[in-house]
């Protein structure tokens, strides 16, 4: 992989467009987790320190493309930045495609890229307009690096200089460390609702991990191989694929579960064995014996990869499995790497971010990198680098 890094380019006085990942949860205009913003700040601060004209762009949520939707505006993020950069002049721009005026050492936060028609279609016209905003484009949104969109990929075709930011490089280096020569035993924890979206990553990790622990709807699909699991979230069409994975790899599924009859915040939990689950009940967390078994595995691990909660952690009565596993990882001496939006929420909930070796801001990108796929944004940076040296 040969790409330019922001630290290798003279950006003083230049218009530097940074594609960050500021896709954070916002409720009623209030940011619920600033993990991705904090991860994006080092690159932005570096550009300010070098007296660049700094332009920051990001998507937020999934609005209807080309249409302004207040709940998906980056205005709350702009307000957040004003509190961080108290000695820096900061602008907010929702009308920037024909150009933006900025002085050195100033920051402009652009409105949601997905309000621009053609963003998700990787429109050449929109990509050109983005490229005209800057002298240097910095791709620093690892969480969006698996998407072929105008602000993450198409711009590289038209801008003269494209390079990686500090976050993107750190992400790649940490993930490579976990995958290439991991200290053993190596354990992967894969949670979430759908085994179908994580089939490839389970297969990839099965080849390099000593143990895979599955949780959430994914674990339920594995349990459905042998048991009737009531109305638990699972994918009947992928039971056969799950069985093939179980035959190939050391996959740990829950031996008991916390179940409820209603999917609601204050539903009471009951611990049951898989063959005792009734038709009107659903699995929503690990049971105590499953938790004990997994804690023992994690305590012996030297490398831990964690993607996704193992239960409905948003509900107090179905949080125990995720909480104990999260805190066990945090207190472990293993090299731990965690990724995924829900995983970041768990880390914030239990205040353990300082105890995880590396926290990836990516969800889909995290998984695709783990699968061994070439991320489109990395390909774009490699191609742009070739243009720079010819």
PDB file of N, CA, C and O in Angstrom, residues 2-67:
ATOM      1  N   UNK A   2       0.844   2.005  -1.091  1.00  0.00           N
ATOM      2  CA  UNK A   2       1.638   3.227  -1.203  1.00  0.00           C
ATOM      3  C   UNK A   2       0.700   4.416  -1.343  1.00  0.00           C
ATOM      4  O   UNK A   2       0.073   4.607  -2.387  1.00  0.00           O
ATOM      5  N   UNK A   3       0.598   5.205  -0.280  1.00  0.00           N
ATOM      6  CA  UNK A   3      -0.249   6.385  -0.291  1.00  0.00           C
ATOM      7  C   UNK A   3       0.472   7.528   0.401  1.00  0.00           C
ATOM      8  O   UNK A   3       1.384   7.317   1.193  1.00  0.00           O
ATOM      9  N   UNK A   4       0.083   8.740   0.087  1.00  0.00           N
ATOM     10  CA  UNK A   4       0.641   9.907   0.755  1.00  0.00           C
ATOM     11  C   UNK A   4      -0.051  10.117   2.095  1.00  0.00           C
ATOM     12  O   UNK A   4      -1.241   9.869   2.244  1.00  0.00           O
ATOM     13  N   UNK A   5       0.714  10.598   3.070  1.00  0.00           N
ATOM     14  CA  UNK A   5       0.162  10.936   4.376  1.00  0.00           C
ATOM     15  C   UNK A   5       0.179  12.450   4.542  1.00  0.00           C
ATOM     16  O   UNK A   5       1.039  13.130   3.974  1.00  0.00           O
ATOM     17  N   UNK A   6      -0.727  12.958   5.321  1.00  0.00           N
ATOM     18  CA  UNK A   6      -0.799  14.403   5.526  1.00  0.00           C
ATOM     19  C   UNK A   6       0.504  14.959   6.092  1.00  0.00           C
ATOM     20  O   UNK A   6       0.881  16.100   5.810  1.00  0.00           O
ATOM     21  N   UNK A   7       1.209  14.148   6.861  1.00  0.00           N
ATOM     22  CA  UNK A   7       2.469  14.589   7.466  1.00  0.00           C
ATOM     23  C   UNK A   7       3.601  14.713   6.439  1.00  0.00           C
ATOM     24  O   UNK A   7       4.659  15.250   6.749  1.00  0.00           O
ATOM     25  N   UNK A   8       3.367  14.214   5.230  1.00  0.00           N
ATOM     26  CA  UNK A   8       4.407  14.262   4.182  1.00  0.00           C
ATOM     27  C   UNK A   8       4.182  15.400   3.193  1.00  0.00           C
ATOM     28  O   UNK A   8       4.910  15.521   2.210  1.00  0.00           O
ATOM     29  N   UNK A   9       3.178  16.231   3.461  1.00  0.00           N
ATOM     30  CA  UNK A   9       2.804  17.285   2.511  1.00  0.00           C
ATOM     31  C   UNK A   9       2.862  18.647   3.187  1.00  0.00           C
ATOM     32  O   UNK A   9       2.457  18.797   4.339  1.00  0.00           O
ATOM     33  N   UNK A  10       3.363  19.633   2.466  1.00  0.00           N
ATOM     34  CA  UNK A  10       3.365  21.011   2.963  1.00  0.00           C
ATOM     35  C   UNK A  10       1.971  21.605   2.731  1.00  0.00           C
ATOM     36  O   UNK A  10       1.574  21.854   1.596  1.00  0.00           O
ATOM     37  N   UNK A  11       1.227  21.794   3.816  1.00  0.00           N
ATOM     38  CA  UNK A  11      -0.148  22.284   3.685  1.00  0.00           C
ATOM     39  C   UNK A  11      -0.302  23.734   4.148  1.00  0.00           C
ATOM     40  O   UNK A  11      -1.399  24.280   4.146  1.00  0.00           O
ATOM     41  N   UNK A  12       0.790  24.373   4.511  1.00  0.00           N
ATOM     42  CA  UNK A  12       0.732  25.754   5.016  1.00  0.00           C
ATOM     43  C   UNK A  12       0.112  26.687   3.975  1.00  0.00           C
ATOM     44  O   UNK A  12       0.554  26.739   2.824  1.00  0.00           O
ATOM     45  N   UNK A  13      -0.907  27.408   4.389  1.00  0.00           N
ATOM     46  CA  UNK A  13      -1.565  28.371   3.517  1.00  0.00           C
ATOM     47  C   UNK A  13      -2.480  27.761   2.471  1.00  0.00           C
ATOM     48  O   UNK A  13      -3.126  28.493   1.708  1.00  0.00           O
ATOM     49  N   UNK A  14      -2.539  26.444   2.425  1.00  0.00           N
ATOM     50  CA  UNK A  14      -3.334  25.780   1.385  1.00  0.00           C
ATOM     51  C   UNK A  14      -4.759  25.465   1.876  1.00  0.00           C
ATOM     52  O   UNK A  14      -5.018  25.361   3.065  1.00  0.00           O
ATOM     53  N   UNK A  15      -5.648  25.323   0.903  1.00  0.00           N
ATOM     54  CA  UNK A  15      -7.020  24.910   1.207  1.00  0.00           C
ATOM     55  C   UNK A  15      -7.021  23.387   1.376  1.00  0.00           C
ATOM     56  O   UNK A  15      -6.766  22.658   0.423  1.00  0.00           O
ATOM     57  N   UNK A  16      -7.284  22.951   2.602  1.00  0.00           N
ATOM     58  CA  UNK A  16      -7.213  21.531   2.926  1.00  0.00           C
ATOM     59  C   UNK A  16      -8.625  21.031   3.260  1.00  0.00           C
ATOM     60  O   UNK A  16      -9.228  21.464   4.242  1.00  0.00           O
ATOM     61  N   UNK A  17      -9.123  20.148   2.422  1.00  0.00           N
ATOM     62  CA  UNK A  17     -10.458  19.584   2.622  1.00  0.00           C
ATOM     63  C   UNK A  17     -10.310  18.219   3.297  1.00  0.00           C
ATOM     64  O   UNK A  17      -9.746  17.284   2.727  1.00  0.00           O
ATOM     65  N   UNK A  18     -10.808  18.110   4.521  1.00  0.00           N
ATOM     66  CA  UNK A  18     -10.689  16.878   5.297  1.00  0.00           C
ATOM     67  C   UNK A  18     -12.035  16.164   5.325  1.00  0.00           C
ATOM     68  O   UNK A  18     -13.025  16.718   5.804  1.00  0.00           O
ATOM     69  N   UNK A  19     -12.054  14.948   4.789  1.00  0.00           N
ATOM     70  CA  UNK A  19     -13.273  14.133   4.884  1.00  0.00           C
ATOM     71  C   UNK A  19     -13.177  13.341   6.184  1.00  0.00           C
ATOM     72  O   UNK A  19     -12.452  12.350   6.291  1.00  0.00           O
ATOM     73  N   UNK A  20     -13.886  13.805   7.198  1.00  0.00           N
ATOM     74  CA  UNK A  20     -13.904  13.144   8.501  1.00  0.00           C
ATOM     75  C   UNK A  20     -15.127  12.244   8.605  1.00  0.00           C
ATOM     76  O   UNK A  20     -16.019  12.283   7.760  1.00  0.00           O
ATOM     77  N   UNK A  21     -15.177  11.459   9.657  1.00  0.00           N
ATOM     78  CA  UNK A  21     -16.372  10.683   9.971  1.00  0.00           C
ATOM     79  C   UNK A  21     -16.961  11.255  11.253  1.00  0.00           C
ATOM     80  O   UNK A  21     -16.552  10.895  12.355  1.00  0.00           O
ATOM     81  N   UNK A  22     -17.914  12.167  11.082  1.00  0.00           N
ATOM     82  CA  UNK A  22     -18.576  12.812  12.213  1.00  0.00           C
ATOM     83  C   UNK A  22     -20.009  12.309  12.351  1.00  0.00           C
ATOM     84  O   UNK A  22     -20.885  13.002  12.861  1.00  0.00           O
ATOM     85  N   UNK A  23     -20.212  11.084  11.905  1.00  0.00           N
ATOM     86  CA  UNK A  23     -21.535  10.465  11.942  1.00  0.00           C
ATOM     87  C   UNK A  23     -21.809   9.948  13.354  1.00  0.00           C
ATOM     88  O   UNK A  23     -21.639   8.771  13.645  1.00  0.00           O
ATOM     89  N   UNK A  24     -22.223  10.865  14.222  1.00  0.00           N
ATOM     90  CA  UNK A  24     -22.430  10.536  15.632  1.00  0.00           C
ATOM     91  C   UNK A  24     -23.926  10.541  15.952  1.00  0.00           C
ATOM     92  O   UNK A  24     -24.719  11.189  15.267  1.00  0.00           O
ATOM     93  N   UNK A  25     -24.326   9.810  16.990  1.00  0.00           N
ATOM     94  CA  UNK A  25     -25.743   9.812  17.365  1.00  0.00           C
ATOM     95  C   UNK A  25     -26.155  11.158  17.960  1.00  0.00           C
ATOM     96  O   UNK A  25     -25.492  11.681  18.859  1.00  0.00           O
ATOM     97  N   UNK A  26     -27.240  11.732  17.439  1.00  0.00           N
ATOM     98  CA  UNK A  26     -27.759  13.015  17.910  1.00  0.00           C
ATOM     99  C   UNK A  26     -29.248  12.864  18.199  1.00  0.00           C
ATOM    100  O   UNK A  26     -29.994  12.372  17.351  1.00  0.00           O
ATOM    101  N   UNK A  27     -29.655  13.264  19.375  1.00  0.00           N
ATOM    102  CA  UNK A  27     -31.071  13.232  19.740  1.00  0.00           C
ATOM    103  C   UNK A  27     -31.500  14.615  20.214  1.00  0.00           C
ATOM    104  O   UNK A  27     -30.894  15.176  21.119  1.00  0.00           O
ATOM    105  N   UNK A  28     -32.527  15.155  19.558  1.00  0.00           N
ATOM    106  CA  UNK A  28     -33.041  16.493  19.889  1.00  0.00           C
ATOM    107  C   UNK A  28     -31.928  17.540  19.884  1.00  0.00           C
ATOM    108  O   UNK A  28     -31.877  18.417  20.749  1.00  0.00           O
ATOM    109  N   UNK A  29     -31.028  17.408  18.914  1.00  0.00           N
ATOM    110  CA  UNK A  29     -29.952  18.374  18.763  1.00  0.00           C
ATOM    111  C   UNK A  29     -28.788  18.186  19.706  1.00  0.00           C
ATOM    112  O   UNK A  29     -27.837  18.978  19.694  1.00  0.00           O
ATOM    113  N   UNK A  30     -28.837  17.120  20.531  1.00  0.00           N
ATOM    114  CA  UNK A  30     -27.763  16.881  21.516  1.00  0.00           C
ATOM    115  C   UNK A  30     -26.955  15.652  21.113  1.00  0.00           C
ATOM    116  O   UNK A  30     -27.515  14.583  20.875  1.00  0.00           O
ATOM    117  N   UNK A  31     -25.643  15.812  21.038  1.00  0.00           N
ATOM    118  CA  UNK A  31     -24.748  14.708  20.680  1.00  0.00           C
ATOM    119  C   UNK A  31     -24.698  13.709  21.830  1.00  0.00           C
ATOM    120  O   UNK A  31     -24.394  14.066  22.968  1.00  0.00           O
ATOM    121  N   UNK A  32     -24.994  12.439  21.523  1.00  0.00           N
ATOM    122  CA  UNK A  32     -25.045  11.395  22.550  1.00  0.00           C
ATOM    123  C   UNK A  32     -23.692  10.730  22.789  1.00  0.00           C
ATOM    124  O   UNK A  32     -23.422  10.242  23.873  1.00  0.00           O
ATOM    125  N   UNK A  33     -22.869  10.687  21.757  1.00  0.00           N
ATOM    126  CA  UNK A  33     -21.517  10.113  21.885  1.00  0.00           C
ATOM    127  C   UNK A  33     -20.575  10.894  20.971  1.00  0.00           C
ATOM    128  O   UNK A  33     -20.842  11.043  19.781  1.00  0.00           O
ATOM    129  N   UNK A  34     -19.488  11.398  21.543  1.00  0.00           N
ATOM    130  CA  UNK A  34     -18.545  12.193  20.744  1.00  0.00           C
ATOM    131  C   UNK A  34     -17.298  11.400  20.359  1.00  0.00           C
ATOM    132  O   UNK A  34     -16.284  11.972  19.946  1.00  0.00           O
ATOM    133  N   UNK A  35     -17.368  10.070  20.451  1.00  0.00           N
ATOM    134  CA  UNK A  35     -16.186   9.233  20.201  1.00  0.00           C
ATOM    135  C   UNK A  35     -15.597   9.486  18.816  1.00  0.00           C
ATOM    136  O   UNK A  35     -14.375   9.635  18.659  1.00  0.00           O
ATOM    137  N   UNK A  36     -16.445   9.535  17.798  1.00  0.00           N
ATOM    138  CA  UNK A  36     -15.926   9.723  16.441  1.00  0.00           C
ATOM    139  C   UNK A  36     -15.387  11.144  16.233  1.00  0.00           C
ATOM    140  O   UNK A  36     -14.427  11.335  15.473  1.00  0.00           O
ATOM    141  N   UNK A  37     -15.978  12.112  16.891  1.00  0.00           N
ATOM    142  CA  UNK A  37     -15.467  13.487  16.776  1.00  0.00           C
ATOM    143  C   UNK A  37     -14.077  13.574  17.399  1.00  0.00           C
ATOM    144  O   UNK A  37     -13.155  14.141  16.805  1.00  0.00           O
ATOM    145  N   UNK A  38     -13.930  13.013  18.583  1.00  0.00           N
ATOM    146  CA  UNK A  38     -12.626  13.052  19.267  1.00  0.00           C
ATOM    147  C   UNK A  38     -11.554  12.358  18.436  1.00  0.00           C
ATOM    148  O   UNK A  38     -10.402  12.805  18.387  1.00  0.00           O
ATOM    149  N   UNK A  39     -11.935  11.265  17.760  1.00  0.00           N
ATOM    150  CA  UNK A  39     -10.976  10.538  16.926  1.00  0.00           C
ATOM    151  C   UNK A  39     -10.564  11.358  15.707  1.00  0.00           C
ATOM    152  O   UNK A  39      -9.446  11.213  15.197  1.00  0.00           O
ATOM    153  N   UNK A  40     -11.464  12.223  15.242  1.00  0.00           N
ATOM    154  CA  UNK A  40     -11.179  13.029  14.046  1.00  0.00           C
ATOM    155  C   UNK A  40     -10.345  14.272  14.349  1.00  0.00           C
ATOM    156  O   UNK A  40      -9.719  14.851  13.452  1.00  0.00           O
ATOM    157  N   UNK A  41     -10.304  14.700  15.601  1.00  0.00           N
ATOM    158  CA  UNK A  41      -9.681  15.979  15.951  1.00  0.00           C
ATOM    159  C   UNK A  41      -8.177  16.076  15.677  1.00  0.00           C
ATOM    160  O   UNK A  41      -7.700  17.131  15.244  1.00  0.00           O
ATOM    161  N   UNK A  42      -7.360  15.029  15.917  1.00  0.00           N
ATOM    162  CA  UNK A  42      -5.917  15.194  15.695  1.00  0.00           C
ATOM    163  C   UNK A  42      -5.542  15.671  14.294  1.00  0.00           C
ATOM    164  O   UNK A  42      -4.662  16.528  14.141  1.00  0.00           O
ATOM    165  N   UNK A  43      -6.201  15.147  13.279  1.00  0.00           N
ATOM    166  CA  UNK A  43      -5.890  15.570  11.908  1.00  0.00           C
ATOM    167  C   UNK A  43      -6.298  17.020  11.688  1.00  0.00           C
ATOM    168  O   UNK A  43      -5.557  17.804  11.063  1.00  0.00           O
ATOM    169  N   UNK A  44      -7.458  17.398  12.209  1.00  0.00           N
ATOM    170  CA  UNK A  44      -7.928  18.778  12.055  1.00  0.00           C
ATOM    171  C   UNK A  44      -7.008  19.742  12.797  1.00  0.00           C
ATOM    172  O   UNK A  44      -6.632  20.805  12.270  1.00  0.00           O
ATOM    173  N   UNK A  45      -6.607  19.362  13.999  1.00  0.00           N
ATOM    174  CA  UNK A  45      -5.701  20.208  14.783  1.00  0.00           C
ATOM    175  C   UNK A  45      -4.334  20.348  14.102  1.00  0.00           C
ATOM    176  O   UNK A  45      -3.715  21.417  14.145  1.00  0.00           O
ATOM    177  N   UNK A  46      -3.875  19.256  13.474  1.00  0.00           N
ATOM    178  CA  UNK A  46      -2.602  19.316  12.752  1.00  0.00           C
ATOM    179  C   UNK A  46      -2.675  20.321  11.603  1.00  0.00           C
ATOM    180  O   UNK A  46      -1.740  21.107  11.381  1.00  0.00           O
ATOM    181  N   UNK A  47      -3.790  20.307  10.889  1.00  0.00           N
ATOM    182  CA  UNK A  47      -3.959  21.235   9.764  1.00  0.00           C
ATOM    183  C   UNK A  47      -4.012  22.682  10.252  1.00  0.00           C
ATOM    184  O   UNK A  47      -3.438  23.584   9.627  1.00  0.00           O
ATOM    185  N   UNK A  48      -4.687  22.922  11.378  1.00  0.00           N
ATOM    186  CA  UNK A  48      -4.742  24.274  11.953  1.00  0.00           C
ATOM    187  C   UNK A  48      -3.352  24.722  12.400  1.00  0.00           C
ATOM    188  O   UNK A  48      -2.934  25.860  12.166  1.00  0.00           O
ATOM    189  N   UNK A  49      -2.620  23.832  13.034  1.00  0.00           N
ATOM    190  CA  UNK A  49      -1.272  24.136  13.509  1.00  0.00           C
ATOM    191  C   UNK A  49      -0.355  24.541  12.363  1.00  0.00           C
ATOM    192  O   UNK A  49       0.548  25.378  12.527  1.00  0.00           O
ATOM    193  N   UNK A  50      -0.617  23.972  11.185  1.00  0.00           N
ATOM    194  CA  UNK A  50       0.203  24.281  10.013  1.00  0.00           C
ATOM    195  C   UNK A  50      -0.360  25.443   9.194  1.00  0.00           C
ATOM    196  O   UNK A  50       0.025  25.646   8.031  1.00  0.00           O
ATOM    197  N   UNK A  51      -1.273  26.198   9.809  1.00  0.00           N
ATOM    198  CA  UNK A  51      -1.844  27.398   9.176  1.00  0.00           C
ATOM    199  C   UNK A  51      -2.474  27.126   7.818  1.00  0.00           C
ATOM    200  O   UNK A  51      -2.307  27.904   6.867  1.00  0.00           O
ATOM    201  N   UNK A  52      -3.195  26.033   7.739  1.00  0.00           N
ATOM    202  CA  UNK A  52      -3.946  25.741   6.519  1.00  0.00           C
ATOM    203  C   UNK A  52      -5.325  26.397   6.600  1.00  0.00           C
ATOM    204  O   UNK A  52      -5.763  26.856   7.664  1.00  0.00           O
ATOM    205  N   UNK A  53      -5.974  26.453   5.472  1.00  0.00           N
ATOM    206  CA  UNK A  53      -7.390  26.852   5.422  1.00  0.00           C
ATOM    207  C   UNK A  53      -8.177  25.538   5.483  1.00  0.00           C
ATOM    208  O   UNK A  53      -8.200  24.791   4.515  1.00  0.00           O
ATOM    209  N   UNK A  54      -8.772  25.266   6.618  1.00  0.00           N
ATOM    210  CA  UNK A  54      -9.285  23.929   6.906  1.00  0.00           C
ATOM    211  C   UNK A  54     -10.792  23.825   6.653  1.00  0.00           C
ATOM    212  O   UNK A  54     -11.589  24.554   7.238  1.00  0.00           O
ATOM    213  N   UNK A  55     -11.138  22.894   5.783  1.00  0.00           N
ATOM    214  CA  UNK A  55     -12.543  22.630   5.463  1.00  0.00           C
ATOM    215  C   UNK A  55     -12.840  21.192   5.878  1.00  0.00           C
ATOM    216  O   UNK A  55     -12.129  20.267   5.479  1.00  0.00           O
ATOM    217  N   UNK A  56     -13.876  21.010   6.677  1.00  0.00           N
ATOM    218  CA  UNK A  56     -14.216  19.679   7.197  1.00  0.00           C
ATOM    219  C   UNK A  56     -15.575  19.256   6.652  1.00  0.00           C
ATOM    220  O   UNK A  56     -16.555  20.011   6.742  1.00  0.00           O
ATOM    221  N   UNK A  57     -15.619  18.066   6.095  1.00  0.00           N
ATOM    222  CA  UNK A  57     -16.885  17.552   5.569  1.00  0.00           C
ATOM    223  C   UNK A  57     -17.154  16.149   6.111  1.00  0.00           C
ATOM    224  O   UNK A  57     -16.236  15.401   6.435  1.00  0.00           O
ATOM    225  N   UNK A  58     -18.449  15.807   6.215  1.00  0.00           N
ATOM    226  CA  UNK A  58     -18.852  14.497   6.707  1.00  0.00           C
ATOM    227  C   UNK A  58     -20.305  14.249   6.332  1.00  0.00           C
ATOM    228  O   UNK A  58     -21.053  15.181   6.018  1.00  0.00           O
ATOM    229  N   UNK A  59     -20.696  12.990   6.379  1.00  0.00           N
ATOM    230  CA  UNK A  59     -22.120  12.676   6.275  1.00  0.00           C
ATOM    231  C   UNK A  59     -22.661  12.510   7.689  1.00  0.00           C
ATOM    232  O   UNK A  59     -21.900  12.442   8.659  1.00  0.00           O
ATOM    233  N   UNK A  60     -23.972  12.450   7.811  1.00  0.00           N
ATOM    234  CA  UNK A  60     -24.614  12.178   9.091  1.00  0.00           C
ATOM    235  C   UNK A  60     -25.935  11.472   8.823  1.00  0.00           C
ATOM    236  O   UNK A  60     -26.821  12.018   8.155  1.00  0.00           O
ATOM    237  N   UNK A  61     -26.046  10.244   9.307  1.00  0.00           N
ATOM    238  CA  UNK A  61     -27.284   9.497   9.156  1.00  0.00           C
ATOM    239  C   UNK A  61     -27.598   9.134   7.715  1.00  0.00           C
ATOM    240  O   UNK A  61     -26.730   9.145   6.840  1.00  0.00           O
ATOM    241  N   UNK A  62     -28.865   8.864   7.475  1.00  0.00           N
ATOM    242  CA  UNK A  62     -29.311   8.450   6.146  1.00  0.00           C
ATOM    243  C   UNK A  62     -30.494   9.295   5.673  1.00  0.00           C
ATOM    244  O   UNK A  62     -31.613   8.800   5.522  1.00  0.00           O
ATOM    245  N   UNK A  63     -30.278  10.583   5.435  1.00  0.00           N
ATOM    246  CA  UNK A  63     -31.367  11.410   4.917  1.00  0.00           C
ATOM    247  C   UNK A  63     -31.660  11.071   3.454  1.00  0.00           C
ATOM    248  O   UNK A  63     -30.861  10.411   2.792  1.00  0.00           O
ATOM    249  N   UNK A  64     -32.814  11.500   2.976  1.00  0.00           N
ATOM    250  CA  UNK A  64     -33.113  11.357   1.556  1.00  0.00           C
ATOM    251  C   UNK A  64     -32.149  12.256   0.795  1.00  0.00           C
ATOM    252  O   UNK A  64     -32.068  13.456   1.045  1.00  0.00           O
ATOM    253  N   UNK A  65     -31.394  11.660  -0.120  1.00  0.00           N
ATOM    254  CA  UNK A  65     -30.340  12.411  -0.797  1.00  0.00           C
ATOM    255  C   UNK A  65     -30.895  13.599  -1.572  1.00  0.00           C
ATOM    256  O   UNK A  65     -31.921  13.513  -2.234  1.00  0.00           O
ATOM    257  N   UNK A  66     -30.181  14.726  -1.437  1.00  0.00           N
ATOM    258  CA  UNK A  66     -30.577  15.934  -2.143  1.00  0.00           C
ATOM    259  C   UNK A  66     -31.590  16.770  -1.397  1.00  0.00           C
ATOM    260  O   UNK A  66     -31.973  17.845  -1.857  1.00  0.00           O
ATOM    261  N   UNK A  67     -32.024  16.286  -0.226  1.00  0.00           N
ATOM    262  CA  UNK A  67     -33.049  17.001   0.545  1.00  0.00           C
ATOM    263  C   UNK A  67     -32.524  17.355   1.935  1.00  0.00           C
ATOM    264  O   UNK A  67     -31.989  16.500   2.630  1.00  0.00           O
TER     265      UNK A  67
END
